[in-house]
Short mmCIF file of C-alpha atoms and ligand atoms in Angstrom, two decimals:
data_model
loop_
_atom_site.label_atom_id
_atom_site.label_comp_id
_atom_site.label_asym_id
_atom_site.label_seq_id
_atom_site.Cartn_x
_atom_site.Cartn_y
_atom_site.Cartn_z
CA MET A 1032 64.71 -110.13 210.78
CA ALA A 1033 66.89 -109.31 207.80
CA ASP A 1034 68.70 -105.97 207.90
CA THR A 1035 67.65 -102.95 206.04
CA PHE A 1036 70.44 -101.12 204.33
CA GLU A 1037 70.72 -97.49 203.02
CA ASN A 1038 72.24 -95.33 200.35
CA TYR A 1039 75.31 -93.19 201.20
CA ILE A 1040 74.81 -89.68 199.73
CA ASP A 1041 76.71 -86.57 200.61
CA GLY A 1042 78.32 -88.17 203.73
CA THR A 1043 75.25 -89.63 205.28
CA TRP A 1044 73.44 -93.06 205.16
CA GLN A 1045 69.79 -92.56 204.12
CA PRO A 1046 66.95 -94.52 202.74
CA ALA A 1047 65.43 -93.83 199.32
CA ALA A 1048 63.45 -90.68 199.24
CA SER A 1049 60.33 -92.75 198.43
CA GLY A 1050 61.08 -95.14 201.28
CA ALA A 1051 60.82 -98.06 198.77
CA THR A 1052 63.05 -101.12 199.16
CA PHE A 1053 63.86 -104.29 197.32
CA GLU A 1054 65.16 -107.55 198.74
CA ASN A 1055 68.10 -109.64 197.84
CA ARG A 1056 68.55 -113.45 198.51
CA ASN A 1057 71.28 -116.01 198.39
CA PRO A 1058 71.08 -117.80 195.00
CA ALA A 1059 72.33 -121.03 196.69
CA GLN A 1060 69.36 -120.93 199.08
CA GLN A 1061 66.50 -118.65 198.45
CA SER A 1062 65.19 -118.74 201.98
CA ASP A 1063 68.38 -116.83 203.00
CA LEU A 1064 67.41 -113.22 202.81
CA ILE A 1065 70.47 -110.95 202.67
CA GLY A 1066 68.52 -107.78 203.35
CA HIS A 1067 66.34 -104.98 202.10
CA PHE A 1068 68.02 -102.30 200.03
CA PRO A 1069 66.81 -98.82 198.89
CA ALA A 1070 64.92 -98.88 195.54
CA SER A 1071 66.35 -95.54 194.51
CA ALA A 1072 64.85 -93.25 191.81
CA ALA A 1073 65.50 -89.89 190.32
CA PRO A 1074 65.35 -87.79 193.61
CA ASP A 1075 68.08 -90.00 195.19
CA VAL A 1076 70.23 -89.73 192.04
CA ASP A 1077 69.71 -86.06 192.03
CA ALA A 1078 70.96 -85.70 195.69
CA ALA A 1079 74.03 -87.86 194.82
CA ALA A 1080 74.76 -85.85 191.71
CA VAL A 1081 74.53 -82.56 193.60
CA ALA A 1082 76.77 -83.87 196.34
CA ALA A 1083 79.37 -85.23 193.85
CA ARG A 1084 79.47 -81.93 192.06
CA ALA A 1085 79.90 -79.95 195.18
CA ALA A 1086 82.77 -82.28 196.33
CA LEU A 1087 84.58 -82.00 193.12
CA PRO A 1088 86.72 -78.78 193.42
CA ALA A 1089 88.42 -79.64 196.66
CA TRP A 1090 89.00 -83.28 195.66
CA ARG A 1091 90.49 -82.55 192.25
CA ARG A 1092 92.77 -79.84 193.68
CA MET A 1093 94.16 -82.21 196.29
CA PRO A 1094 97.66 -83.31 194.98
CA ALA A 1095 97.14 -86.59 193.22
CA PRO A 1096 99.74 -88.42 195.44
CA GLU A 1097 97.77 -87.40 198.44
CA ARG A 1098 94.67 -88.97 196.93
CA GLY A 1099 96.92 -91.88 196.31
CA LEU A 1100 97.73 -92.29 200.05
CA LEU A 1101 93.97 -92.70 200.62
CA LEU A 1102 93.76 -95.34 197.86
CA LYS A 1103 96.71 -97.13 199.32
CA LYS A 1104 94.99 -97.18 202.74
CA ALA A 1105 91.83 -98.59 201.03
CA GLY A 1106 93.97 -101.36 199.60
CA ASP A 1107 95.33 -102.04 203.24
CA ILE A 1108 91.68 -102.13 204.60
CA LEU A 1109 90.58 -104.49 201.79
CA THR A 1110 93.48 -106.72 202.58
CA ALA A 1111 92.65 -106.84 206.24
CA GLY A 1112 88.93 -107.48 205.50
CA LYS A 1113 89.41 -109.80 202.50
CA ASN A 1114 87.96 -112.98 204.09
CA GLU A 1115 84.97 -111.27 205.63
CA LEU A 1116 84.06 -109.47 202.46
CA ALA A 1117 84.58 -112.64 200.37
CA ARG A 1118 82.26 -114.58 202.65
CA ALA A 1119 79.51 -111.99 202.35
CA MET A 1120 80.02 -111.91 198.58
CA THR A 1121 79.74 -115.66 198.16
CA ARG A 1122 76.50 -115.60 200.24
CA GLU A 1123 75.10 -112.84 198.07
CA MET A 1124 76.08 -114.01 194.57
CA GLY A 1125 76.97 -117.65 194.94
CA LYS A 1126 80.63 -118.08 193.46
CA PRO A 1127 82.84 -120.20 195.80
CA PHE A 1128 84.80 -118.53 198.44
CA PHE A 1129 88.24 -119.20 196.71
CA GLU A 1130 86.74 -117.12 193.82
CA THR A 1131 85.37 -114.26 195.88
CA LYS A 1132 88.78 -113.95 197.62
CA GLY A 1133 90.19 -113.60 194.09
CA ASP A 1134 87.55 -110.91 193.43
CA VAL A 1135 88.62 -108.88 196.46
CA GLN A 1136 92.31 -109.47 195.60
CA GLU A 1137 91.59 -107.79 192.21
CA ALA A 1138 90.35 -104.75 194.07
CA ILE A 1139 93.39 -104.76 196.31
CA ASP A 1140 95.74 -104.82 193.27
CA THR A 1141 93.65 -102.18 191.64
CA ALA A 1142 93.87 -99.95 194.72
CA TYR A 1143 97.72 -100.26 194.93
CA TYR A 1144 98.04 -99.75 191.21
CA ALA A 1145 95.77 -96.76 191.18
CA ALA A 1146 97.71 -95.27 194.20
CA SER A 1147 101.01 -95.71 192.33
CA GLU A 1148 99.60 -94.12 189.22
CA THR A 1149 98.83 -90.85 191.23
CA ARG A 1150 102.65 -90.40 191.09
CA ARG A 1151 102.57 -90.55 187.20
CA LEU A 1152 99.28 -89.47 185.48
CA PHE A 1153 101.73 -88.46 182.68
CA GLY A 1154 101.23 -85.83 180.15
CA HIS A 1155 103.72 -85.06 177.22
CA THR A 1156 106.09 -82.11 176.66
CA VAL A 1157 106.59 -81.58 172.98
CA PRO A 1158 108.77 -79.14 170.93
CA SER A 1159 106.97 -76.04 169.60
CA GLU A 1160 107.09 -74.83 165.98
CA LEU A 1161 108.28 -71.54 167.30
CA PRO A 1162 111.35 -70.23 169.30
CA GLU A 1163 110.94 -69.54 173.01
CA LYS A 1164 107.63 -71.46 173.28
CA MET A 1165 106.89 -74.64 174.98
CA ASN A 1166 104.01 -77.14 174.40
CA MET A 1167 102.63 -79.69 176.79
CA THR A 1168 99.56 -81.69 177.73
CA ILE A 1169 98.21 -82.07 181.26
CA ARG A 1170 95.36 -84.29 182.50
CA ARG A 1171 92.31 -82.88 184.16
CA PRO A 1172 89.57 -85.05 185.79
CA VAL A 1173 86.37 -85.51 183.77
CA GLY A 1174 84.19 -84.50 186.64
CA VAL A 1175 81.29 -86.52 188.09
CA CYS A 1176 81.59 -90.09 187.02
CA ALA A 1177 78.89 -92.65 187.49
CA MET A 1178 79.58 -96.46 187.70
CA ILE A 1179 76.84 -98.95 186.86
CA THR A 1180 78.13 -102.45 187.34
CA ALA A 1181 77.26 -106.10 187.11
CA TRP A 1182 76.82 -108.69 189.91
CA ASN A 1183 79.34 -111.31 188.79
CA PHE A 1184 82.41 -109.41 190.01
CA PRO A 1185 80.70 -107.27 192.62
CA VAL A 1186 83.86 -105.71 194.03
CA ALA A 1187 86.61 -106.31 191.37
CA VAL A 1188 84.66 -104.62 188.53
CA PRO A 1189 83.45 -101.52 190.55
CA SER A 1190 87.11 -101.15 191.80
CA TRP A 1191 88.45 -101.11 188.23
CA LYS A 1192 86.28 -98.10 187.62
CA ILE A 1193 85.96 -96.24 190.92
CA LEU A 1194 89.56 -96.40 192.13
CA PRO A 1195 91.24 -94.97 188.94
CA ALA A 1196 88.44 -92.37 188.76
CA LEU A 1197 89.21 -91.20 192.24
CA ALA A 1198 92.96 -91.35 191.54
CA ALA A 1199 92.39 -88.94 188.75
CA GLY A 1200 90.41 -86.50 190.82
CA ASN A 1201 86.79 -87.36 189.80
CA THR A 1202 83.91 -87.71 192.13
CA VAL A 1203 81.72 -90.74 192.02
CA ILE A 1204 78.20 -92.08 191.98
CA PHE A 1205 78.16 -95.85 192.23
CA LYS A 1206 75.13 -98.10 191.52
CA PRO A 1207 75.92 -101.65 192.15
CA SER A 1208 73.84 -104.34 190.53
CA GLU A 1209 70.53 -105.02 192.23
CA GLU A 1210 71.80 -108.63 192.49
CA ALA A 1211 74.89 -107.67 194.52
CA PRO A 1212 73.98 -104.50 196.54
CA HIS A 1213 75.45 -105.77 199.77
CA SER A 1214 78.87 -106.38 198.43
CA GLY A 1215 78.86 -103.04 196.74
CA MET A 1216 77.91 -101.50 199.98
CA LEU A 1217 80.59 -103.17 201.99
CA PHE A 1218 83.20 -102.02 199.37
CA VAL A 1219 82.08 -98.46 199.80
CA GLU A 1220 82.25 -98.71 203.54
CA MET A 1221 85.87 -99.76 203.16
CA LEU A 1222 86.65 -96.85 200.98
CA LEU A 1223 85.07 -94.53 203.49
CA GLU A 1224 87.06 -96.05 206.33
CA ALA A 1225 90.18 -95.21 204.29
CA GLY A 1226 89.09 -91.55 204.51
CA ILE A 1227 87.55 -90.72 201.20
CA PRO A 1228 85.80 -87.41 201.98
CA ASP A 1229 82.02 -86.79 202.10
CA GLY A 1230 80.43 -86.41 198.62
CA VAL A 1231 83.39 -87.77 196.85
CA ILE A 1232 81.83 -91.27 196.76
CA ASN A 1233 78.13 -91.72 196.78
CA LEU A 1234 76.29 -95.03 196.88
CA VAL A 1235 72.80 -95.34 195.11
CA GLN A 1236 71.22 -98.70 195.30
CA GLY A 1237 68.50 -99.77 192.86
CA ALA A 1238 67.62 -101.20 189.50
CA ASP A 1239 66.55 -99.62 186.20
CA ALA A 1240 64.92 -96.55 187.50
CA ALA A 1241 68.10 -95.52 189.31
CA GLY A 1242 70.32 -96.42 186.45
CA LYS A 1243 68.23 -94.50 183.92
CA ALA A 1244 68.16 -91.39 186.29
CA ILE A 1245 71.94 -91.48 186.65
CA VAL A 1246 72.58 -91.75 182.87
CA GLU A 1247 70.26 -88.85 182.24
CA HIS A 1248 71.30 -86.54 185.04
CA PRO A 1249 72.84 -83.39 183.72
CA GLU A 1250 75.50 -83.19 186.45
CA VAL A 1251 76.85 -86.71 185.40
CA ASP A 1252 79.78 -86.11 183.07
CA ALA A 1253 80.75 -89.80 182.37
CA VAL A 1254 79.19 -93.19 182.76
CA ALA A 1255 81.14 -96.44 183.02
CA PHE A 1256 79.01 -99.56 182.50
CA THR A 1257 79.46 -103.29 182.78
CA GLY A 1258 76.55 -105.50 181.76
CA SER A 1259 74.44 -106.75 178.85
CA SER A 1260 74.94 -105.42 175.30
CA GLU A 1261 71.20 -104.54 175.25
CA VAL A 1262 71.49 -102.15 178.31
CA GLY A 1263 74.85 -100.90 177.14
CA SER A 1264 73.36 -99.81 173.77
CA GLN A 1265 70.55 -97.92 175.56
CA ILE A 1266 73.13 -96.17 177.85
CA ALA A 1267 75.35 -95.36 174.91
CA SER A 1268 72.51 -93.78 173.01
CA THR A 1269 71.41 -91.59 175.89
CA CYS A 1270 75.04 -90.62 176.55
CA GLY A 1271 75.36 -89.72 172.85
CA ARG A 1272 72.46 -87.53 172.86
CA LEU A 1273 73.64 -85.69 176.10
CA HIS A 1274 77.37 -85.57 174.98
CA LYS A 1275 78.54 -87.70 177.86
CA ARG A 1276 81.59 -89.90 177.87
CA VAL A 1277 80.73 -93.53 178.10
CA SER A 1278 82.69 -96.69 178.61
CA LEU A 1279 80.97 -99.98 177.96
CA GLU A 1280 82.04 -103.47 178.86
CA MET A 1281 79.47 -105.98 177.51
CA GLY A 1282 79.00 -109.56 176.49
CA GLY A 1283 81.42 -112.11 175.24
CA LYS A 1284 81.41 -115.40 173.42
CA ASN A 1285 85.03 -116.24 173.99
CA PRO A 1286 86.84 -118.88 171.96
CA MET A 1287 89.55 -121.19 172.96
CA ILE A 1288 91.45 -122.76 170.03
CA VAL A 1289 93.16 -125.99 170.70
CA MET A 1290 95.52 -127.09 167.85
CA GLU A 1291 96.73 -130.57 167.09
CA ASP A 1292 100.17 -129.91 168.64
CA ALA A 1293 98.73 -128.51 171.98
CA ASN A 1294 99.51 -129.91 175.41
CA LEU A 1295 96.06 -131.56 175.86
CA ASP A 1296 96.29 -131.92 179.69
CA LEU A 1297 96.98 -128.27 179.97
CA ALA A 1298 94.16 -127.50 177.52
CA MET A 1299 91.79 -129.63 179.48
CA GLU A 1300 92.50 -127.76 182.74
CA GLY A 1301 92.10 -124.46 180.94
CA VAL A 1302 88.74 -125.49 179.58
CA ILE A 1303 87.44 -126.69 182.96
CA TRP A 1304 88.46 -123.46 184.72
CA GLY A 1305 87.54 -121.18 181.82
CA ALA A 1306 84.17 -122.69 180.95
CA TYR A 1307 82.82 -123.86 184.39
CA GLY A 1308 84.61 -121.49 186.82
CA THR A 1309 82.23 -118.78 188.14
CA THR A 1310 79.46 -121.20 186.66
CA GLY A 1311 80.39 -119.71 183.30
CA GLN A 1312 79.13 -116.34 184.51
CA ARG A 1313 82.05 -114.18 183.42
CA CYS A 1314 81.99 -111.99 180.43
CA THR A 1315 85.33 -113.60 179.79
CA ALA A 1316 84.17 -117.21 180.27
CA THR A 1317 85.36 -119.73 177.67
CA SER A 1318 82.14 -120.48 175.90
CA ARG A 1319 83.41 -121.95 172.60
CA LEU A 1320 86.03 -124.62 172.23
CA ILE A 1321 87.51 -124.83 168.66
CA VAL A 1322 89.41 -128.07 168.41
CA HIS A 1323 91.51 -129.59 165.64
CA GLU A 1324 89.98 -132.90 164.43
CA ASP A 1325 93.19 -134.91 165.28
CA VAL A 1326 92.79 -134.20 168.98
CA HIS A 1327 89.01 -133.51 169.20
CA ASP A 1328 87.90 -136.81 170.67
CA ALA A 1329 90.81 -137.17 173.00
CA LEU A 1330 90.19 -133.64 174.49
CA VAL A 1331 86.45 -134.01 174.77
CA GLU A 1332 87.11 -137.32 176.55
CA ARG A 1333 89.41 -135.64 179.02
CA ILE A 1334 86.98 -132.79 179.66
CA THR A 1335 84.17 -135.22 180.17
CA GLN A 1336 86.00 -137.19 182.75
CA GLU A 1337 87.24 -134.07 184.64
CA ALA A 1338 83.93 -132.23 184.54
CA ALA A 1339 82.23 -135.26 186.27
CA GLU A 1340 84.55 -134.57 189.18
CA LEU A 1341 83.19 -131.05 189.83
CA THR A 1342 81.23 -130.57 192.98
CA LEU A 1343 78.28 -128.13 192.87
CA GLY A 1344 77.16 -126.53 196.04
CA ASP A 1345 77.04 -123.53 198.35
CA GLY A 1346 80.08 -121.55 197.73
CA ASN A 1347 80.75 -121.09 201.37
CA THR A 1348 81.21 -124.85 201.68
CA SER A 1349 84.84 -125.81 201.27
CA SER A 1350 84.15 -128.87 198.93
CA THR A 1351 82.37 -126.71 196.35
CA ASP A 1352 83.93 -126.17 193.01
CA VAL A 1353 81.01 -124.63 191.19
CA GLY A 1354 78.28 -122.45 192.72
CA PRO A 1355 74.71 -121.56 191.39
CA LEU A 1356 73.50 -119.39 188.72
CA ILE A 1357 72.48 -115.89 189.92
CA ASN A 1358 68.67 -116.17 189.70
CA GLN A 1359 65.60 -117.84 188.19
CA GLN A 1360 65.86 -115.74 185.03
CA ALA A 1361 69.42 -116.97 184.41
CA LEU A 1362 68.27 -120.56 185.00
CA ASP A 1363 65.53 -120.16 182.53
CA LYS A 1364 67.88 -118.59 179.98
CA VAL A 1365 70.32 -121.43 180.29
CA GLU A 1366 67.59 -124.01 180.00
CA SER A 1367 66.21 -122.31 176.86
CA TYR A 1368 69.60 -122.56 175.23
CA ILE A 1369 69.81 -126.29 175.94
CA ALA A 1370 66.57 -126.63 173.95
CA ILE A 1371 67.88 -124.29 171.24
CA GLY A 1372 71.13 -126.32 170.96
CA LYS A 1373 69.25 -129.64 170.58
CA ASP A 1374 66.88 -128.14 168.13
CA GLU A 1375 69.82 -126.84 166.04
CA GLY A 1376 71.23 -130.36 165.82
CA ALA A 1377 74.12 -130.16 168.21
CA THR A 1378 74.85 -133.18 170.41
CA LEU A 1379 74.37 -132.71 174.15
CA HIS A 1380 77.48 -134.63 175.30
CA PHE A 1381 76.97 -134.08 179.05
CA GLY A 1382 74.99 -132.06 181.47
CA GLY A 1383 72.02 -129.96 180.27
CA GLN A 1384 69.91 -130.22 183.43
CA ARG A 1385 69.14 -128.17 186.46
CA ALA A 1386 71.09 -129.80 189.30
CA THR A 1387 69.14 -130.84 192.37
CA GLY A 1388 69.90 -132.70 195.56
CA ASP A 1389 69.57 -132.42 199.30
CA ASP A 1390 72.68 -130.20 199.68
CA LEU A 1391 71.45 -127.93 196.83
CA HIS A 1392 68.28 -126.86 198.44
CA ASP A 1393 66.32 -124.66 196.10
CA GLY A 1394 69.41 -122.97 194.65
CA PHE A 1395 69.66 -122.19 190.99
CA PHE A 1396 72.22 -124.88 190.23
CA PHE A 1397 72.90 -126.14 186.75
CA GLU A 1398 75.05 -129.03 185.59
CA PRO A 1399 78.17 -128.28 183.70
CA THR A 1400 77.24 -128.81 180.12
CA LEU A 1401 78.98 -129.64 176.75
CA PHE A 1402 77.64 -129.59 173.35
CA THR A 1403 79.66 -131.22 170.44
CA ASP A 1404 78.95 -131.06 166.69
CA VAL A 1405 78.32 -127.31 166.96
CA THR A 1406 78.61 -125.34 163.78
CA PRO A 1407 79.40 -121.71 163.65
CA GLU A 1408 75.98 -120.35 162.53
CA MET A 1409 74.15 -122.14 165.48
CA ARG A 1410 72.82 -119.73 168.09
CA ILE A 1411 74.60 -121.62 170.86
CA HIS A 1412 77.86 -120.61 168.97
CA GLN A 1413 76.78 -116.91 168.38
CA GLU A 1414 74.89 -115.84 171.50
CA GLU A 1415 76.11 -115.30 175.12
CA ILE A 1416 74.50 -117.84 177.44
CA PHE A 1417 76.20 -116.74 180.59
CA GLY A 1418 76.12 -120.11 182.19
CA PRO A 1419 78.17 -123.37 182.44
CA VAL A 1420 77.51 -124.36 178.77
CA LEU A 1421 80.43 -124.96 176.38
CA SER A 1422 80.04 -125.45 172.52
CA VAL A 1423 82.64 -127.49 170.76
CA VAL A 1424 83.41 -126.93 167.13
CA ARG A 1425 85.69 -129.34 165.20
CA ILE A 1426 88.10 -127.75 162.69
CA SER A 1427 90.73 -129.14 160.34
CA SER A 1428 93.25 -126.29 159.92
CA PHE A 1429 94.61 -123.19 161.59
CA GLU A 1430 92.98 -120.94 159.18
CA GLU A 1431 89.57 -122.51 159.81
CA ALA A 1432 90.13 -122.09 163.55
CA LEU A 1433 90.74 -118.35 163.14
CA GLU A 1434 87.66 -118.00 160.86
CA VAL A 1435 85.38 -119.83 163.29
CA ALA A 1436 86.83 -117.88 166.30
CA ASN A 1437 86.17 -114.57 164.72
CA ASN A 1438 82.63 -115.56 163.59
CA THR A 1439 80.59 -113.99 166.38
CA PRO A 1440 79.39 -110.54 167.10
CA TYR A 1441 81.48 -110.34 170.27
CA GLY A 1442 85.20 -109.66 170.84
CA LEU A 1443 86.26 -109.72 174.42
CA SER A 1444 88.63 -112.59 175.26
CA SER A 1445 90.23 -115.39 173.22
CA SER A 1446 92.74 -118.14 173.71
CA MET A 1447 94.90 -120.49 171.66
CA TYR A 1448 96.70 -123.63 172.90
CA THR A 1449 99.63 -124.66 170.71
CA GLU A 1450 103.33 -125.39 170.91
CA ASN A 1451 103.98 -123.66 167.58
CA VAL A 1452 105.51 -120.19 168.09
CA ALA A 1453 104.64 -118.87 164.64
CA ARG A 1454 100.95 -119.82 164.99
CA ALA A 1455 100.80 -118.21 168.48
CA PHE A 1456 101.97 -114.87 167.04
CA GLN A 1457 99.61 -115.10 164.07
CA ALA A 1458 96.77 -115.76 166.47
CA MET A 1459 97.70 -112.80 168.60
CA HIS A 1460 97.39 -110.49 165.52
CA GLU A 1461 94.42 -112.12 163.84
CA LEU A 1462 91.94 -112.93 166.67
CA GLU A 1463 89.28 -110.24 166.80
CA ALA A 1464 89.26 -109.63 170.54
CA GLY A 1465 90.51 -107.19 173.12
CA ILE A 1466 92.40 -109.93 174.98
CA THR A 1467 94.26 -113.05 173.74
CA TYR A 1468 95.79 -115.71 175.98
CA ILE A 1469 98.43 -118.11 174.64
CA ASN A 1470 98.32 -121.51 176.48
CA GLY A 1471 95.91 -120.22 179.17
CA PRO A 1472 92.05 -120.00 179.32
CA THR A 1473 90.08 -116.90 178.38
CA ILE A 1474 89.70 -115.70 181.99
CA GLY A 1475 92.09 -114.32 184.51
CA ALA A 1476 92.83 -110.68 183.61
CA GLU A 1477 95.43 -108.95 185.74
CA ALA A 1478 94.55 -105.63 187.32
CA HIS A 1479 97.38 -103.62 185.91
CA MET A 1480 96.69 -104.57 182.24
CA PRO A 1481 94.21 -102.99 179.89
CA PHE A 1482 90.81 -104.87 179.76
CA GLY A 1483 88.15 -104.49 177.24
CA GLY A 1484 86.77 -105.82 173.99
CA VAL A 1485 86.08 -105.03 170.39
CA LYS A 1486 82.95 -105.49 168.17
CA ALA A 1487 79.76 -105.80 170.19
CA THR A 1488 81.65 -106.10 173.39
CA GLY A 1489 82.86 -102.59 173.90
CA ASN A 1490 83.03 -99.01 172.43
CA GLY A 1491 86.75 -98.55 172.31
CA HIS A 1492 87.71 -97.86 175.88
CA ARG A 1493 89.80 -99.98 178.18
CA GLU A 1494 89.48 -100.49 181.94
CA GLY A 1495 92.47 -101.58 184.00
CA GLY A 1496 96.10 -100.68 183.45
CA TRP A 1497 97.40 -97.35 182.27
CA GLU A 1498 94.77 -96.98 179.69
CA VAL A 1499 91.79 -96.53 182.09
CA PHE A 1500 93.36 -93.11 182.85
CA ASP A 1501 92.52 -91.99 179.34
CA PHE A 1502 88.84 -92.50 180.13
CA TYR A 1503 88.91 -90.71 183.55
CA THR A 1504 90.82 -87.72 182.43
CA GLU A 1505 90.44 -85.00 179.85
CA THR A 1506 93.59 -83.86 178.01
CA LYS A 1507 94.38 -80.16 178.29
CA THR A 1508 96.82 -78.80 175.69
CA VAL A 1509 98.95 -76.00 177.10
CA TYR A 1510 101.14 -73.59 175.05
CA VAL A 1511 103.57 -71.31 176.89
CA ASP A 1512 105.14 -68.38 174.90
CA TYR A 1513 108.06 -66.90 176.81
CA SER A 1514 109.43 -64.86 173.83
CA GLY A 1515 107.73 -61.63 174.98
CA THR A 1516 106.48 -61.10 171.40
CA LEU A 1517 103.19 -62.08 169.55
CA GLN A 1518 104.41 -65.14 167.61
CA LYS A 1519 101.87 -66.39 165.11
CA ALA A 1520 101.66 -70.16 164.66
CA GLN A 1521 102.97 -71.47 161.44
CA ILE A 1522 99.43 -71.91 160.03
CA ASP A 1523 98.76 -68.19 160.55
CA ASN A 1524 102.10 -67.19 159.21
CA PRO A 1525 102.72 -69.14 156.00
CA ILE A 1526 106.20 -69.63 154.81
CA GLU A 1527 106.76 -67.65 151.60
CA GLU A 1528 106.92 -69.88 148.51
C1 UN1 B 2960 83.82 -109.92 184.02
O1 UN1 B 2960 83.48 -111.02 183.83
O2 UN1 B 2960 83.04 -108.94 183.97
O3 UN1 B 2960 89.48 -111.78 183.52
C2 UN1 B 2960 85.15 -109.59 184.31
C3 UN1 B 2960 88.68 -112.21 184.24
C4 UN1 B 2960 88.34 -111.51 185.55
C5 UN1 B 2960 87.38 -110.36 185.21
C6 UN1 B 2960 86.18 -110.67 184.46
N1 UN1 B 2960 89.53 -110.93 186.09
O4 UN1 B 2960 88.10 -113.32 184.05
#
């Protein structure tokens, strides 16, 4: 009998008000049922929002460094529970154990970083136009913040949102992806163990009905979302109508440029990790390889040899390099893009099939795949596939490489392999992306650096690093007049001509 799990609202574990549940299964072996989770809807969201609002005054008044101590403790608890949490995460969403340990590590790093920021949360002090007057800015929390996240980084990505939000004095409603509810719940349990007070963090499981109710709830002041561009646009339009702050992290079609002077072995390793790591299911995955014609064949040959060595399997088996796709829908989508690529005239160089075999059971495995002879207007070059499918475009100059790289609707990550310093700096400035790696693949963001994208990937906010605190705080401008007189500001007291 599989377990039945609950929401955590206002300090108590409870089922959905309707009693409805949904089930979640291991994508490497569908007979492995993880459990039943509450299929939450508006009444559950309402209870969570009321609790988060009620908990806000005490939490925001707690000195920030005191909140920081709780976050540091959360980091310690995550460190102690890292392997156990990673095992559960692999079982739930498929990526290999070495990757899920990395996922938890990102949350640990974020916890310690957010804890340290509680001793900064800087404002500015600025000279006044007038004598005996002082100007400054301070930060106030935004209020009740909701996090709606994806399944591919079930702990890391929620941690990027939840931990800085808590550090800044906000209260939280967290809806994990319906494909990773167990990992999300285990993460919340660890935060509770660290001593986050009742009502400050509320866990609401579910799918669209829960997400929609969260975005529309009047007590929710801000929404942070990671997921598809389609859902992100809907959330943004609702938030726009209701005057809510919204941060969006959406799709990517991340290019790696390899110039003729690049170290090809290094580039090959970068491609294998960037394109096939996490089965290509990262918003930062390397999905386009833009290669100079002088090294095109040599690099494709190296990639072909290396990709053949990758072992597909259950992520909790130590020999596994690449896990399954998340579900049947993802498998269907990847398969449909193989047909699209072929129809468009690209050459299927390797892969392109669902992977089966005794060890793979009925998991959603798909072979690492490479298309060559891809041109920029093809759909496999423009659209996010979210699977282990890499499209290779041949170019003959640096200018052409930049043009092809920038020729997609998305702008999350990007990368360039070259030994030429001038070109590296030009690429940093010219690539239309929120992130550029030089001589590294498009994946592997560090927790203390800003993370986010331009164009259809984002809406101008950044997670991670110091910039995330701009999203989770409101700036208050303060003027202190200690002159004892009514001093009119310069605009109200024009200087005589
Ligand atoms: C994502 O895929 O949603 O930079 C985030 C990386 C990871 C995060 C990816 N640290 O690849």
